[in-house]
mmCIF file with all atom_site columns, C-alpha atoms in Angstrom:
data_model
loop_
_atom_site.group_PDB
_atom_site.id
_atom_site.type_symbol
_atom_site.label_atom_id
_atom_site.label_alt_id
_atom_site.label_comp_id
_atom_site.label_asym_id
_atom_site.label_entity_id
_atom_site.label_seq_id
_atom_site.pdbx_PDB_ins_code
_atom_site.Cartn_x
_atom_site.Cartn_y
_atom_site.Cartn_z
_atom_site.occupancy
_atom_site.B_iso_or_equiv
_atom_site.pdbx_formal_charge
_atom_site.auth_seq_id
_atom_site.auth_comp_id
_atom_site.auth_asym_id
_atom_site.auth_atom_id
_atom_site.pdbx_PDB_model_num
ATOM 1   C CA . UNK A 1 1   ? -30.763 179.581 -203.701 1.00 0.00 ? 15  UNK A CA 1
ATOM 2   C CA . UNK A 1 2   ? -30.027 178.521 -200.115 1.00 0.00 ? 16  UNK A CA 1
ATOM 3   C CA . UNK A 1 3   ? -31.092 174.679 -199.584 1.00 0.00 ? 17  UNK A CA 1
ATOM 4   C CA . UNK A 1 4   ? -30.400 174.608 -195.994 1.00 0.00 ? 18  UNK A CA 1
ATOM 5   C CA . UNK A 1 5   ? -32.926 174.690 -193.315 1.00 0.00 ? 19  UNK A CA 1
ATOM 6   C CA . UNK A 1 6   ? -32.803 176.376 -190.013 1.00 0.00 ? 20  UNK A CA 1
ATOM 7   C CA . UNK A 1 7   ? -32.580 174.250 -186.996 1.00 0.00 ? 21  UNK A CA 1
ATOM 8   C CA . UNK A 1 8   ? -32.902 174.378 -183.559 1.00 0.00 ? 22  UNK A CA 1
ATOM 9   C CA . UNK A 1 9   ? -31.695 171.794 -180.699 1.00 0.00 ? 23  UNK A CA 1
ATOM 10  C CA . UNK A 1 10  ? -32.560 171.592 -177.476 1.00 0.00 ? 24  UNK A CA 1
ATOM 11  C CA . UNK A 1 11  ? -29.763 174.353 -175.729 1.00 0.00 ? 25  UNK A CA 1
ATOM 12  C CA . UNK A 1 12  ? -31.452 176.921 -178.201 1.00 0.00 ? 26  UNK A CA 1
ATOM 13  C CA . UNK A 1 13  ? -34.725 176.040 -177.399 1.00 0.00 ? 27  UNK A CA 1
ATOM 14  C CA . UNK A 1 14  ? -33.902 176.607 -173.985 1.00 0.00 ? 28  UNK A CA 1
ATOM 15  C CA . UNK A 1 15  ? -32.394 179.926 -174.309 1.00 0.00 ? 29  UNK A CA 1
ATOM 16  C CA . UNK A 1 16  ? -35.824 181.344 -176.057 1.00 0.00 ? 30  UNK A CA 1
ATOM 17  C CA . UNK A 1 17  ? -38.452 179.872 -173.836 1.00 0.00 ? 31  UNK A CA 1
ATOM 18  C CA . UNK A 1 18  ? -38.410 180.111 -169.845 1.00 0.00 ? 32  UNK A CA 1
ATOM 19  C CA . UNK A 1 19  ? -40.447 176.227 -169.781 1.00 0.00 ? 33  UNK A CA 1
ATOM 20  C CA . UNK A 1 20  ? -38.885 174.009 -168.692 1.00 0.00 ? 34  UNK A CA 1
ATOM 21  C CA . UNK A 1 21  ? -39.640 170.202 -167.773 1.00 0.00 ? 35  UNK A CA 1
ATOM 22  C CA . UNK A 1 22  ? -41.969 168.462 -167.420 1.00 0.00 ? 36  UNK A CA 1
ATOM 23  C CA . UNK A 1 23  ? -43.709 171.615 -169.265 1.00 0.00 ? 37  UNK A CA 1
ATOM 24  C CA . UNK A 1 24  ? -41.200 172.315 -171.879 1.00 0.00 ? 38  UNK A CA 1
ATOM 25  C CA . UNK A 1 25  ? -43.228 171.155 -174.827 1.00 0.00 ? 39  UNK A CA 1
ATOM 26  C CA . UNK A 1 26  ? -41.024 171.408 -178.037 1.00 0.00 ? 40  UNK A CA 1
ATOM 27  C CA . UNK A 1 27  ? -38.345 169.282 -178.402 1.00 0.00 ? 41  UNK A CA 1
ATOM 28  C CA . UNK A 1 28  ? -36.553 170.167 -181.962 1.00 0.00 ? 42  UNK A CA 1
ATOM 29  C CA . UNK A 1 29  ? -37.312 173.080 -184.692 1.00 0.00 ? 43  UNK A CA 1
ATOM 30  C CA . UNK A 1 30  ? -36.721 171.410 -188.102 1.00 0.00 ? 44  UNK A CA 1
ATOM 31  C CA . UNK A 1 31  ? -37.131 174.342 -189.769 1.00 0.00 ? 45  UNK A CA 1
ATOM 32  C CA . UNK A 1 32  ? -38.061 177.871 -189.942 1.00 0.00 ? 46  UNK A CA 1
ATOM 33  C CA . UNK A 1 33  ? -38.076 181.200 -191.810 1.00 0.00 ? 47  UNK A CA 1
ATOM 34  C CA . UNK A 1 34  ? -38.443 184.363 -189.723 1.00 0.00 ? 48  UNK A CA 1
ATOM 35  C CA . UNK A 1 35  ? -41.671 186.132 -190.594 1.00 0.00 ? 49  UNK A CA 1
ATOM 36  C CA . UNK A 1 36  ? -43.122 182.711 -192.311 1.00 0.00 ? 50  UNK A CA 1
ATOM 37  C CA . UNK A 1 37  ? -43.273 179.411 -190.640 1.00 0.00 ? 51  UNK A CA 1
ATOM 38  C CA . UNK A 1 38  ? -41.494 177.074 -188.332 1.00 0.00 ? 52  UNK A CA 1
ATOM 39  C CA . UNK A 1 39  ? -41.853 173.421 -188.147 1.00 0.00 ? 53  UNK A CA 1
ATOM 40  C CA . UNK A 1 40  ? -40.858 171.974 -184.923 1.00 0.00 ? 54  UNK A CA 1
ATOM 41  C CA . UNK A 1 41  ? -41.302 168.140 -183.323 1.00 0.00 ? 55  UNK A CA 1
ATOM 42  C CA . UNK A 1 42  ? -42.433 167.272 -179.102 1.00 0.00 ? 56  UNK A CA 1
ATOM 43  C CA . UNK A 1 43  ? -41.861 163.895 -178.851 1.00 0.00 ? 57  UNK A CA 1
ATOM 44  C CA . UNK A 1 44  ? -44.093 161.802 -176.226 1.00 0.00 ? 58  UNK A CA 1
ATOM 45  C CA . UNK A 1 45  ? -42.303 159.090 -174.442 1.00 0.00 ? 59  UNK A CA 1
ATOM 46  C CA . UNK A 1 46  ? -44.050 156.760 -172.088 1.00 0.00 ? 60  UNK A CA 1
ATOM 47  C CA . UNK A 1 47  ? -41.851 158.630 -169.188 1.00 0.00 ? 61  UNK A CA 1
ATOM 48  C CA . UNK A 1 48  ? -43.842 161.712 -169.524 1.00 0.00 ? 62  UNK A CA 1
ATOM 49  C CA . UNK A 1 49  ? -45.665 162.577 -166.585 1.00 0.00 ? 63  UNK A CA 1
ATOM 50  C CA . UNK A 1 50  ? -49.298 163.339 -167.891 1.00 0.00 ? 64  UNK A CA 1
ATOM 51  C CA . UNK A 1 51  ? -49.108 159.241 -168.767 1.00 0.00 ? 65  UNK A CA 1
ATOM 52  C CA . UNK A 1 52  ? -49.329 158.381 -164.797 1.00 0.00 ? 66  UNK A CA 1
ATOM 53  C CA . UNK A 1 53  ? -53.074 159.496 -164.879 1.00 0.00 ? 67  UNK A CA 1
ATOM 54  C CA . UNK A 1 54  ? -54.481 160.316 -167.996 1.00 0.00 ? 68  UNK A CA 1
ATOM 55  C CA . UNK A 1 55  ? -55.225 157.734 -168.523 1.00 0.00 ? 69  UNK A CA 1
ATOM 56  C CA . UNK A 1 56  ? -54.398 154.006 -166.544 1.00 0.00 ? 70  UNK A CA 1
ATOM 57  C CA . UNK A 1 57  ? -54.523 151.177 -169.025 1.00 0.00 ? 71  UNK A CA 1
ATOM 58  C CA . UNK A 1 58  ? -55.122 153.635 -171.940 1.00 0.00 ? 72  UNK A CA 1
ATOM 59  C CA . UNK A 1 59  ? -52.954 156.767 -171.803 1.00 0.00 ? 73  UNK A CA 1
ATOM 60  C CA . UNK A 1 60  ? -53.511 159.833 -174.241 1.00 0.00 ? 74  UNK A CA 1
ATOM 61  C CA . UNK A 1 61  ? -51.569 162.522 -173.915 1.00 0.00 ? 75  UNK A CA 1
ATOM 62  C CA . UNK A 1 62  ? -53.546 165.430 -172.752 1.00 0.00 ? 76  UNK A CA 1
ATOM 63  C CA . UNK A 1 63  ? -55.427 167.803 -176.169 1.00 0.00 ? 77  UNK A CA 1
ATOM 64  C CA . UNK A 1 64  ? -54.557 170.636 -173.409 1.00 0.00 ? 78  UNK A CA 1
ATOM 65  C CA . UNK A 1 65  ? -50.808 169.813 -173.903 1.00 0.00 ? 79  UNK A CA 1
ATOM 66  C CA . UNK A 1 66  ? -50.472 169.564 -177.540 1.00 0.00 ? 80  UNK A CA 1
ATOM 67  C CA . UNK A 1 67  ? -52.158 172.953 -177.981 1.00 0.00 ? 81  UNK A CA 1
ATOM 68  C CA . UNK A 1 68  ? -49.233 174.201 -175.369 1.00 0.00 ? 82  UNK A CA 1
ATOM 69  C CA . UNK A 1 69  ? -46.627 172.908 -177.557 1.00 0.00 ? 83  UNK A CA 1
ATOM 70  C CA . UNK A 1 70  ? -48.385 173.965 -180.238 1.00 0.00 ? 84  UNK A CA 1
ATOM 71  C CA . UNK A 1 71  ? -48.276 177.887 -178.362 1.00 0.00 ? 85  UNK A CA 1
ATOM 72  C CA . UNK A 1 72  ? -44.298 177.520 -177.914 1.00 0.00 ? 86  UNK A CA 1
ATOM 73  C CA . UNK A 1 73  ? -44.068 176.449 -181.089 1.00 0.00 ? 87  UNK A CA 1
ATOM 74  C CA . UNK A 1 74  ? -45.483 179.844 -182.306 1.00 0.00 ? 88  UNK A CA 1
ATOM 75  C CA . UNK A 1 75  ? -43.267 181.392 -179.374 1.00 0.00 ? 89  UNK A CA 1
ATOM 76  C CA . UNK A 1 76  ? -40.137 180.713 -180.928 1.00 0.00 ? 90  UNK A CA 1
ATOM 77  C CA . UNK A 1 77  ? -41.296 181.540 -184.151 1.00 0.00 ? 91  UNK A CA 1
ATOM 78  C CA . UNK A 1 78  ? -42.333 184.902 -182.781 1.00 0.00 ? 92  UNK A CA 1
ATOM 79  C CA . UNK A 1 79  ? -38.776 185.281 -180.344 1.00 0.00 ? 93  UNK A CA 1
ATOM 80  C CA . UNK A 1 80  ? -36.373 184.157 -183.748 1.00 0.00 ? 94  UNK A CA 1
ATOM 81  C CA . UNK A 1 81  ? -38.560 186.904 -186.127 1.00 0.00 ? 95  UNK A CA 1
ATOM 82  C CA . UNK A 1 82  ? -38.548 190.070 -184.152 1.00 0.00 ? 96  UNK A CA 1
ATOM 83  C CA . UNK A 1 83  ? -35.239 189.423 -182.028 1.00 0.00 ? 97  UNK A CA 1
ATOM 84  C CA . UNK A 1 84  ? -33.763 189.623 -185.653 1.00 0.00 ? 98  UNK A CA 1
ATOM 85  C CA . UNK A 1 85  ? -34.233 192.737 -185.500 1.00 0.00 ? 99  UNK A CA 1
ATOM 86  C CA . UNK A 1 86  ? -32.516 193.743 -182.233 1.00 0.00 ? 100 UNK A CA 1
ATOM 87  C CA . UNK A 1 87  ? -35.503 195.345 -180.339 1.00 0.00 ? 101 UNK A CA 1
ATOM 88  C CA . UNK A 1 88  ? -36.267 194.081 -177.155 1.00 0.00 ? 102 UNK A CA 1
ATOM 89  C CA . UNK A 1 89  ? -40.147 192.636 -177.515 1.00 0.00 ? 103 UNK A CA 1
ATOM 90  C CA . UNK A 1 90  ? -42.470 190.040 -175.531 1.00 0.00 ? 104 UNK A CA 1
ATOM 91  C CA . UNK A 1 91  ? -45.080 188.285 -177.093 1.00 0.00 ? 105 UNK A CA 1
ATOM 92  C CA . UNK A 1 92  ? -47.835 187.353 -174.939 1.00 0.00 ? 106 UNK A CA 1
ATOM 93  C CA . UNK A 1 93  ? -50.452 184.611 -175.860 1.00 0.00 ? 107 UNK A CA 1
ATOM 94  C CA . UNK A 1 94  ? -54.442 185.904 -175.957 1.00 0.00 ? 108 UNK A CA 1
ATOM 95  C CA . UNK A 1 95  ? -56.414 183.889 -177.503 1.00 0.00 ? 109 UNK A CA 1
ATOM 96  C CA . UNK A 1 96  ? -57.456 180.759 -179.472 1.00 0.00 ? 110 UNK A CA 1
ATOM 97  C CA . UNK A 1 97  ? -60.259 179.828 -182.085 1.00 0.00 ? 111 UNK A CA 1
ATOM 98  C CA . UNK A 1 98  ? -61.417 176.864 -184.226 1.00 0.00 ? 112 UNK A CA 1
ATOM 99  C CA . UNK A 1 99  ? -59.282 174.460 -181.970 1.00 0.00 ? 113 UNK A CA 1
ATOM 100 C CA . UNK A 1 100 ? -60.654 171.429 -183.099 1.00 0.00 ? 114 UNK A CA 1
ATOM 101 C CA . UNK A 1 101 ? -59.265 167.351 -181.706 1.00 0.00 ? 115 UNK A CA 1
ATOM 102 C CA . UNK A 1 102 ? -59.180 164.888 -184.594 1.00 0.00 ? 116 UNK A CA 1
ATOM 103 C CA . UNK A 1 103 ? -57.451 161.748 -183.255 1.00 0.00 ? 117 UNK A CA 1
ATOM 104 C CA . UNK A 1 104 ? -55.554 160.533 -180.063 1.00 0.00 ? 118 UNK A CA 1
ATOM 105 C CA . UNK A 1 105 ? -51.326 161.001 -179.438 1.00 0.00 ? 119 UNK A CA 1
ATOM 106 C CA . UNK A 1 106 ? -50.103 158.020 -177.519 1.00 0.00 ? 120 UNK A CA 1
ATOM 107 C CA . UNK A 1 107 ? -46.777 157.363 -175.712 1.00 0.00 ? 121 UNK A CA 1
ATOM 108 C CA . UNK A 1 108 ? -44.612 156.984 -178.985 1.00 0.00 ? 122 UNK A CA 1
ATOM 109 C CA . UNK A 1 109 ? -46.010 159.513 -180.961 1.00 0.00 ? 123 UNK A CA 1
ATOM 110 C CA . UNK A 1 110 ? -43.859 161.798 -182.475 1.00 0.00 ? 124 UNK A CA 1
ATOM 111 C CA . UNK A 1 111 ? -45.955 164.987 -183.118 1.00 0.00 ? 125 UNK A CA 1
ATOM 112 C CA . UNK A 1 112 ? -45.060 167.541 -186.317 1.00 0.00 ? 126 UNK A CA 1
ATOM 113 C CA . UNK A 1 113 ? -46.141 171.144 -185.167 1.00 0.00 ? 127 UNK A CA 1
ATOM 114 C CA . UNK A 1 114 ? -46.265 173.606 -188.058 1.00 0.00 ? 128 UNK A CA 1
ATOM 115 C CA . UNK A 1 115 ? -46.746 176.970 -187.791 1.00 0.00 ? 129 UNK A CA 1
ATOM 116 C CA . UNK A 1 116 ? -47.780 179.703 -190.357 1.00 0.00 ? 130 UNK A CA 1
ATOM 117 C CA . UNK A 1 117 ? -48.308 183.554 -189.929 1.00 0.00 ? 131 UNK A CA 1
ATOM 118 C CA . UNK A 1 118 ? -51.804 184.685 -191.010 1.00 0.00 ? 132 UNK A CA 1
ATOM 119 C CA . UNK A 1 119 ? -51.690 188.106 -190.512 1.00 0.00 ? 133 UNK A CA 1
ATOM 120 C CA . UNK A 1 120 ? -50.772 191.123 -188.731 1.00 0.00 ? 134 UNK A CA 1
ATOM 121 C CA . UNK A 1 121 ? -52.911 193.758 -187.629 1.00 0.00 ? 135 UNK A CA 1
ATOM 122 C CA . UNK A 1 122 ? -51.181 196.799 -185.083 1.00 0.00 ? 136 UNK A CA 1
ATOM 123 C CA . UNK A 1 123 ? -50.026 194.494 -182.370 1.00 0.00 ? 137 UNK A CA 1
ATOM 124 C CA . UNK A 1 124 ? -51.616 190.933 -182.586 1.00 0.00 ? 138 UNK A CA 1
ATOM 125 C CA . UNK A 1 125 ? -50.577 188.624 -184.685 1.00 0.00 ? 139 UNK A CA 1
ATOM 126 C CA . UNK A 1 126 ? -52.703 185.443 -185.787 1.00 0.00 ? 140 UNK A CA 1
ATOM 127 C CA . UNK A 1 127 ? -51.510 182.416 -186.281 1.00 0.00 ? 141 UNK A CA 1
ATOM 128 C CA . UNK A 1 128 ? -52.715 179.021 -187.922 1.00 0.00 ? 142 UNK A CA 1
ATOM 129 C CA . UNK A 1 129 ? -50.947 176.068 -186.016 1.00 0.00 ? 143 UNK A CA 1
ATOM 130 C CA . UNK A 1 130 ? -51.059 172.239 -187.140 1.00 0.00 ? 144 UNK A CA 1
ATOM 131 C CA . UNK A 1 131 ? -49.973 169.600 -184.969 1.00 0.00 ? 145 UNK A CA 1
ATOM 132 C CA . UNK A 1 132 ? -49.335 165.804 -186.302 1.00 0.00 ? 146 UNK A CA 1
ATOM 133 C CA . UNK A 1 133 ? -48.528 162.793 -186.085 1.00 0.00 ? 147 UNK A CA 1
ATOM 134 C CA . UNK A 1 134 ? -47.852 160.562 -188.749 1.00 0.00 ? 148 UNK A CA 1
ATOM 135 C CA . UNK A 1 135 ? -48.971 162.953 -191.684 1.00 0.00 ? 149 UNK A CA 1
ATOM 136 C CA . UNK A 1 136 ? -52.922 162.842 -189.520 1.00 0.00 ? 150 UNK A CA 1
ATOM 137 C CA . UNK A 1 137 ? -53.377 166.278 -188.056 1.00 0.00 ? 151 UNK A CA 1
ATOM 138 C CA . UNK A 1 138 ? -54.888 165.508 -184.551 1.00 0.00 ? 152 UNK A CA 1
ATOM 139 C CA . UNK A 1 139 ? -55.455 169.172 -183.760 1.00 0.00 ? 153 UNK A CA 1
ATOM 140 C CA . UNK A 1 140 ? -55.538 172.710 -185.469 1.00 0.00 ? 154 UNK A CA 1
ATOM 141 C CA . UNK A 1 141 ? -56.058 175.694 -184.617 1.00 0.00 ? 155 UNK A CA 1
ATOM 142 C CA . UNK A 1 142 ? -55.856 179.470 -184.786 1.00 0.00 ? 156 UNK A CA 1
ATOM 143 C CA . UNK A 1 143 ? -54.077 181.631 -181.842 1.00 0.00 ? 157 UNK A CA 1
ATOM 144 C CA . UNK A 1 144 ? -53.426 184.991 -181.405 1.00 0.00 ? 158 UNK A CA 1
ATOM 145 C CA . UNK A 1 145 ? -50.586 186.867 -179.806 1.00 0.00 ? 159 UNK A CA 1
ATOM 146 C CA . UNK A 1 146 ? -49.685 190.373 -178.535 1.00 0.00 ? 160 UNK A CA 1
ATOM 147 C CA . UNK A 1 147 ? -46.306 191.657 -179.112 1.00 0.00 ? 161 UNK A CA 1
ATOM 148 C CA . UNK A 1 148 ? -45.081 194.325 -176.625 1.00 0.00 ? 162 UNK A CA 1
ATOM 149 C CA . UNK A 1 149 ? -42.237 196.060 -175.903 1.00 0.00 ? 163 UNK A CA 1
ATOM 150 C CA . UNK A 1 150 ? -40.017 194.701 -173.084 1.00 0.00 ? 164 UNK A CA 1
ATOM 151 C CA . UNK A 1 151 ? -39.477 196.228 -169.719 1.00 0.00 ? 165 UNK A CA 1
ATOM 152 C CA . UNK A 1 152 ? -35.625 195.721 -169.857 1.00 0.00 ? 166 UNK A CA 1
#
């Protein structure tokens, strides 16, 4: 039985997504399994950007952004399962339900994103994405993406 869990810094990060700061929203996958689940961290430092304005004396960092780190998250999960395979694919984000806020991130706050493949039906796949912070989810949801075949 392999113990060891797949990682991801930074450099690979960047060589999946085409974000990149300030809207590069996943910092570190922990862990994943192609086809499963990946488990990835966004840190939020009191130098991010959103801080400057949302809001003065009290800054939260923006529901709007965690569900965009929580749709990268699911990204990379997506780009490390079917580039396994060696077919060139895009995956294309289309839709969101049941997104639901249940507590504030703050500058600090390390949030824990995990991601888990529902199911699969032609094209789409749905998703059911956790983000939190300090074992507290503070927002789930369910997203669906569209895999297609690349134009390279």
């Amino acid at each position: 039985m392999n113990f060891l869990k797949e990682t991801l810094n930074i450099k690979d990060i960047l060589s999946i997504l085409p974000h990149r700061y300030p809207f590069l929203m996943v910092d570190r996958v922990i862990d994943f399994k192609a086809f499963k689940y990946l488990r990835a961290i966004k840190n939020c430092t009191s130098s991010e950007t959103c801080f400057q304005g949302h809001f003065i004396n009290n800054p939260v960092f923006p529901g709007v952004l965690i569900v965009e780190s929580m749709a990268q998250a699911t990204a990379i999960l997506i780009y490390k399962s079917i580039n396994t395979l060696n077919i060139n694919k895009l995956c294309y984000f289309v839709g969101m339900d049941n997104v639901r806020f249940k507590k504030s991130v703050i500058p600090g706050d390390k949030i824990f994103i995990e991601v888990f493949i529902l199911k699969k039906h032609k094209k789409i796949i749905q998703f059911k994405i956790l983000a939190s912070v300090d074992a507290s989810i503070v927002c789930r949801s369910t997203m669906m993406f569209l895999i297609k075949n690349s134009c390279i």
